[in-house]
Amino acid sequence: MQTTMFRCKCEALFCVVILAAFVAGCGGAAPVSPSAATSPGPALTAKIGQMVMVGFRGLTVDANSPVIGDIRAGRVGGVILFDYDVPSASPVRNIKSPEQVKRLVAALQGAASTPLFVAIDQEGGRVCRLKEGLRVPPDRLGPIPRIP
């Protein structure tokens, strides 16, 4: 009986200590102004933009292209290029020739303050966006860097 009573007192004391620690930990935070909580700073916006990759339509871009505006504003960190535009069933979207892709990527990179991540939807198998004449032979890719 005494052991049971002692155990109940210990459990109650433990609960009080945990509750006190929890309450003490909740009150130490500094208040945050509503404007700081709702509007991220430029650094945060740029970091979020670096995680966004978009597709767009067009073989060329210029200063008035929406994707260029998004890149300049820091809302985009990467682009993905396609050869076929599924929604419009158009056989050409971003990829026509090696020279055209080089100019397109240079124009996109020229608008970016941080280098863009450029990808091509090249899965191999049935999905092969880089048609014959656009592929880079494996021996021209260079060595694969070893990650320590």
PDB file of C-alpha atoms in Angstrom:
ATOM      1  CA  MET A   1       0.000   0.000   0.000  1.00  0.00           C
ATOM      2  CA  GLN A   2       2.816   2.417   0.902  1.00  0.00           C
ATOM      3  CA  THR A   3       4.619   1.525  -2.342  1.00  0.00           C
ATOM      4  CA  THR A   4       1.505   2.298  -4.383  1.00  0.00           C
ATOM      5  CA  MET A   5       1.027   5.647  -2.617  1.00  0.00           C
ATOM      6  CA  PHE A   6       4.711   6.533  -3.106  1.00  0.00           C
ATOM      7  CA  ARG A   7       4.444   5.614  -6.799  1.00  0.00           C
ATOM      8  CA  CYS A   8       1.354   7.830  -7.251  1.00  0.00           C
ATOM      9  CA  LYS A   9       3.144  10.773  -5.614  1.00  0.00           C
ATOM     10  CA  CYS A  10       6.188  10.276  -7.858  1.00  0.00           C
ATOM     11  CA  GLU A  11       4.024  10.131 -10.987  1.00  0.00           C
ATOM     12  CA  ALA A  12       2.161  13.277  -9.920  1.00  0.00           C
ATOM     13  CA  LEU A  13       5.433  15.109  -9.234  1.00  0.00           C
ATOM     14  CA  PHE A  14       6.801  13.991 -12.607  1.00  0.00           C
ATOM     15  CA  CYS A  15       3.688  15.323 -14.380  1.00  0.00           C
ATOM     16  CA  VAL A  16       3.954  18.665 -12.575  1.00  0.00           C
ATOM     17  CA  VAL A  17       7.640  19.013 -13.536  1.00  0.00           C
ATOM     18  CA  ILE A  18       6.924  18.185 -17.202  1.00  0.00           C
ATOM     19  CA  LEU A  19       3.993  20.620 -17.302  1.00  0.00           C
ATOM     20  CA  ALA A  20       6.094  23.379 -15.693  1.00  0.00           C
ATOM     21  CA  ALA A  21       8.897  22.831 -18.190  1.00  0.00           C
ATOM     22  CA  PHE A  22       6.432  22.948 -21.076  1.00  0.00           C
ATOM     23  CA  VAL A  23       4.806  26.169 -19.860  1.00  0.00           C
ATOM     24  CA  ALA A  24       8.182  27.814 -19.204  1.00  0.00           C
ATOM     25  CA  GLY A  25       9.353  26.934 -22.712  1.00  0.00           C
ATOM     26  CA  CYS A  26       6.292  28.477 -24.331  1.00  0.00           C
ATOM     27  CA  GLY A  27       6.658  31.952 -22.872  1.00  0.00           C
ATOM     28  CA  GLY A  28      10.188  32.859 -24.009  1.00  0.00           C
ATOM     29  CA  ALA A  29       9.518  33.709 -27.643  1.00  0.00           C
ATOM     30  CA  ALA A  30       9.664  37.319 -28.778  1.00  0.00           C
ATOM     31  CA  PRO A  31       6.467  38.662 -30.367  1.00  0.00           C
ATOM     32  CA  VAL A  32       6.422  38.727 -34.172  1.00  0.00           C
ATOM     33  CA  SER A  33       4.892  41.659 -35.990  1.00  0.00           C
ATOM     34  CA  PRO A  34       2.057  40.752 -38.394  1.00  0.00           C
ATOM     35  CA  SER A  35       3.910  42.239 -41.370  1.00  0.00           C
ATOM     36  CA  ALA A  36       7.037  40.144 -40.662  1.00  0.00           C
ATOM     37  CA  ALA A  37       4.953  36.991 -40.459  1.00  0.00           C
ATOM     38  CA  THR A  38       3.136  37.584 -43.762  1.00  0.00           C
ATOM     39  CA  SER A  39       5.813  39.036 -46.047  1.00  0.00           C
ATOM     40  CA  PRO A  40       9.026  37.076 -46.532  1.00  0.00           C
ATOM     41  CA  GLY A  41      12.185  39.092 -46.970  1.00  0.00           C
ATOM     42  CA  PRO A  42      14.091  39.233 -50.241  1.00  0.00           C
ATOM     43  CA  ALA A  43      16.539  36.549 -49.119  1.00  0.00           C
ATOM     44  CA  LEU A  44      13.740  34.104 -48.341  1.00  0.00           C
ATOM     45  CA  THR A  45      11.932  34.883 -51.592  1.00  0.00           C
ATOM     46  CA  ALA A  46      15.132  34.209 -53.572  1.00  0.00           C
ATOM     47  CA  LYS A  47      15.692  30.918 -51.729  1.00  0.00           C
ATOM     48  CA  ILE A  48      12.142  29.815 -52.478  1.00  0.00           C
ATOM     49  CA  GLY A  49      12.571  30.868 -56.115  1.00  0.00           C
ATOM     50  CA  GLN A  50      15.680  28.691 -56.382  1.00  0.00           C
ATOM     51  CA  MET A  51      13.507  25.656 -55.660  1.00  0.00           C
ATOM     52  CA  VAL A  52      11.034  26.396 -58.468  1.00  0.00           C
ATOM     53  CA  MET A  53      11.517  24.890 -61.914  1.00  0.00           C
ATOM     54  CA  VAL A  54       9.138  25.851 -64.714  1.00  0.00           C
ATOM     55  CA  GLY A  55       8.363  24.863 -68.252  1.00  0.00           C
ATOM     56  CA  PHE A  56       7.414  27.448 -70.858  1.00  0.00           C
ATOM     57  CA  ARG A  57       6.533  27.652 -74.533  1.00  0.00           C
ATOM     58  CA  GLY A  58       8.803  29.074 -77.195  1.00  0.00           C
ATOM     59  CA  LEU A  59      11.979  28.454 -79.138  1.00  0.00           C
ATOM     60  CA  THR A  60      13.241  31.930 -78.219  1.00  0.00           C
ATOM     61  CA  VAL A  61      12.772  34.380 -75.363  1.00  0.00           C
ATOM     62  CA  ASP A  62      13.081  38.147 -75.157  1.00  0.00           C
ATOM     63  CA  ALA A  63      12.773  40.845 -72.505  1.00  0.00           C
ATOM     64  CA  ASN A  64       8.952  40.667 -72.698  1.00  0.00           C
ATOM     65  CA  SER A  65       8.720  36.884 -72.209  1.00  0.00           C
ATOM     66  CA  PRO A  66       6.910  35.946 -68.984  1.00  0.00           C
ATOM     67  CA  VAL A  67       9.601  33.420 -68.082  1.00  0.00           C
ATOM     68  CA  ILE A  68      12.286  36.117 -68.360  1.00  0.00           C
ATOM     69  CA  GLY A  69      10.268  38.353 -66.018  1.00  0.00           C
ATOM     70  CA  ASP A  70       9.984  35.529 -63.495  1.00  0.00           C
ATOM     71  CA  ILE A  71      13.701  34.759 -63.726  1.00  0.00           C
ATOM     72  CA  ARG A  72      14.663  38.420 -63.246  1.00  0.00           C
ATOM     73  CA  ALA A  73      12.306  38.711 -60.270  1.00  0.00           C
ATOM     74  CA  GLY A  74      13.978  35.694 -58.632  1.00  0.00           C
ATOM     75  CA  ARG A  75      10.815  33.574 -58.715  1.00  0.00           C
ATOM     76  CA  VAL A  76      12.407  30.832 -60.832  1.00  0.00           C
ATOM     77  CA  GLY A  77      15.564  28.824 -60.195  1.00  0.00           C
ATOM     78  CA  GLY A  78      15.345  26.458 -63.138  1.00  0.00           C
ATOM     79  CA  VAL A  79      13.666  25.674 -66.419  1.00  0.00           C
ATOM     80  CA  ILE A  80      12.777  22.426 -68.135  1.00  0.00           C
ATOM     81  CA  LEU A  81      12.824  22.153 -71.905  1.00  0.00           C
ATOM     82  CA  PHE A  82      10.505  19.974 -73.989  1.00  0.00           C
ATOM     83  CA  ASP A  83      10.496  19.077 -77.658  1.00  0.00           C
ATOM     84  CA  TYR A  84       6.757  18.352 -77.884  1.00  0.00           C
ATOM     85  CA  ASP A  85       3.936  20.469 -76.470  1.00  0.00           C
ATOM     86  CA  VAL A  86       1.329  17.979 -75.242  1.00  0.00           C
ATOM     87  CA  PRO A  87      -1.510  20.447 -74.399  1.00  0.00           C
ATOM     88  CA  SER A  88      -1.466  22.074 -77.843  1.00  0.00           C
ATOM     89  CA  ALA A  89      -0.343  18.909 -79.681  1.00  0.00           C
ATOM     90  CA  SER A  90       2.411  20.950 -81.303  1.00  0.00           C
ATOM     91  CA  PRO A  91       5.508  19.072 -82.468  1.00  0.00           C
ATOM     92  CA  VAL A  92       7.804  21.916 -81.339  1.00  0.00           C
ATOM     93  CA  ARG A  93       7.960  23.536 -77.903  1.00  0.00           C
ATOM     94  CA  ASN A  94      11.519  24.480 -76.864  1.00  0.00           C
ATOM     95  CA  ILE A  95      13.880  22.195 -78.782  1.00  0.00           C
ATOM     96  CA  LYS A  96      14.551  22.469 -82.519  1.00  0.00           C
ATOM     97  CA  SER A  97      18.312  22.259 -83.085  1.00  0.00           C
ATOM     98  CA  PRO A  98      21.515  22.257 -81.027  1.00  0.00           C
ATOM     99  CA  GLU A  99      22.287  25.851 -82.043  1.00  0.00           C
ATOM    100  CA  GLN A 100      18.771  27.024 -81.139  1.00  0.00           C
ATOM    101  CA  VAL A 101      18.918  25.316 -77.717  1.00  0.00           C
ATOM    102  CA  LYS A 102      22.318  26.893 -77.051  1.00  0.00           C
ATOM    103  CA  ARG A 103      20.956  30.375 -77.863  1.00  0.00           C
ATOM    104  CA  LEU A 104      17.815  29.764 -75.787  1.00  0.00           C
ATOM    105  CA  VAL A 105      19.765  28.616 -72.724  1.00  0.00           C
ATOM    106  CA  ALA A 106      22.192  31.554 -73.083  1.00  0.00           C
ATOM    107  CA  ALA A 107      19.274  34.012 -73.165  1.00  0.00           C
ATOM    108  CA  LEU A 108      17.683  32.392 -70.100  1.00  0.00           C
ATOM    109  CA  GLN A 109      20.980  32.375 -68.182  1.00  0.00           C
ATOM    110  CA  GLY A 110      21.585  35.993 -69.182  1.00  0.00           C
ATOM    111  CA  ALA A 111      18.442  37.053 -67.322  1.00  0.00           C
ATOM    112  CA  ALA A 112      19.391  35.211 -64.114  1.00  0.00           C
ATOM    113  CA  SER A 113      21.382  36.687 -61.255  1.00  0.00           C
ATOM    114  CA  THR A 114      22.108  33.144 -60.036  1.00  0.00           C
ATOM    115  CA  PRO A 115      22.836  30.415 -62.624  1.00  0.00           C
ATOM    116  CA  LEU A 116      19.691  28.535 -63.609  1.00  0.00           C
ATOM    117  CA  PHE A 117      19.297  24.807 -63.396  1.00  0.00           C
ATOM    118  CA  VAL A 118      18.368  23.740 -66.942  1.00  0.00           C
ATOM    119  CA  ALA A 119      16.799  20.330 -67.495  1.00  0.00           C
ATOM    120  CA  ILE A 120      15.408  18.401 -70.428  1.00  0.00           C
ATOM    121  CA  ASP A 121      12.646  15.841 -70.057  1.00  0.00           C
ATOM    122  CA  GLN A 122      14.892  13.016 -71.277  1.00  0.00           C
ATOM    123  CA  GLU A 123      13.813   9.785 -69.641  1.00  0.00           C
ATOM    124  CA  GLY A 124      15.079   7.331 -72.219  1.00  0.00           C
ATOM    125  CA  GLY A 125      12.913   4.516 -73.507  1.00  0.00           C
ATOM    126  CA  ARG A 126       9.673   5.864 -74.968  1.00  0.00           C
ATOM    127  CA  VAL A 127      10.357   9.403 -73.716  1.00  0.00           C
ATOM    128  CA  CYS A 128      13.324  10.634 -75.726  1.00  0.00           C
ATOM    129  CA  ARG A 129      13.252  14.431 -76.074  1.00  0.00           C
ATOM    130  CA  LEU A 130      16.710  14.653 -77.583  1.00  0.00           C
ATOM    131  CA  LYS A 131      16.177  13.263 -81.054  1.00  0.00           C
ATOM    132  CA  GLU A 132      18.976  12.089 -83.311  1.00  0.00           C
ATOM    133  CA  GLY A 133      21.369  14.964 -83.988  1.00  0.00           C
ATOM    134  CA  LEU A 134      20.637  16.602 -80.628  1.00  0.00           C
ATOM    135  CA  ARG A 135      22.125  13.948 -78.364  1.00  0.00           C
ATOM    136  CA  VAL A 136      25.506  14.330 -76.755  1.00  0.00           C
ATOM    137  CA  PRO A 137      27.595  11.170 -77.133  1.00  0.00           C
ATOM    138  CA  PRO A 138      28.540   9.699 -73.721  1.00  0.00           C
ATOM    139  CA  ASP A 139      32.260  10.199 -74.376  1.00  0.00           C
ATOM    140  CA  ARG A 140      31.670  13.976 -74.781  1.00  0.00           C
ATOM    141  CA  LEU A 141      29.906  14.329 -71.424  1.00  0.00           C
ATOM    142  CA  GLY A 142      33.165  14.087 -69.517  1.00  0.00           C
ATOM    143  CA  PRO A 143      33.960  12.140 -66.389  1.00  0.00           C
ATOM    144  CA  ILE A 144      31.318  11.756 -63.724  1.00  0.00           C
ATOM    145  CA  PRO A 145      32.514  13.576 -60.600  1.00  0.00           C
ATOM    146  CA  ARG A 146      33.021  11.365 -57.594  1.00  0.00           C
ATOM    147  CA  ILE A 147      31.176  12.426 -54.467  1.00  0.00           C
ATOM    148  CA  PRO A 148      33.196  11.766 -51.299  1.00  0.00           C
TER     149      PRO A 148
END
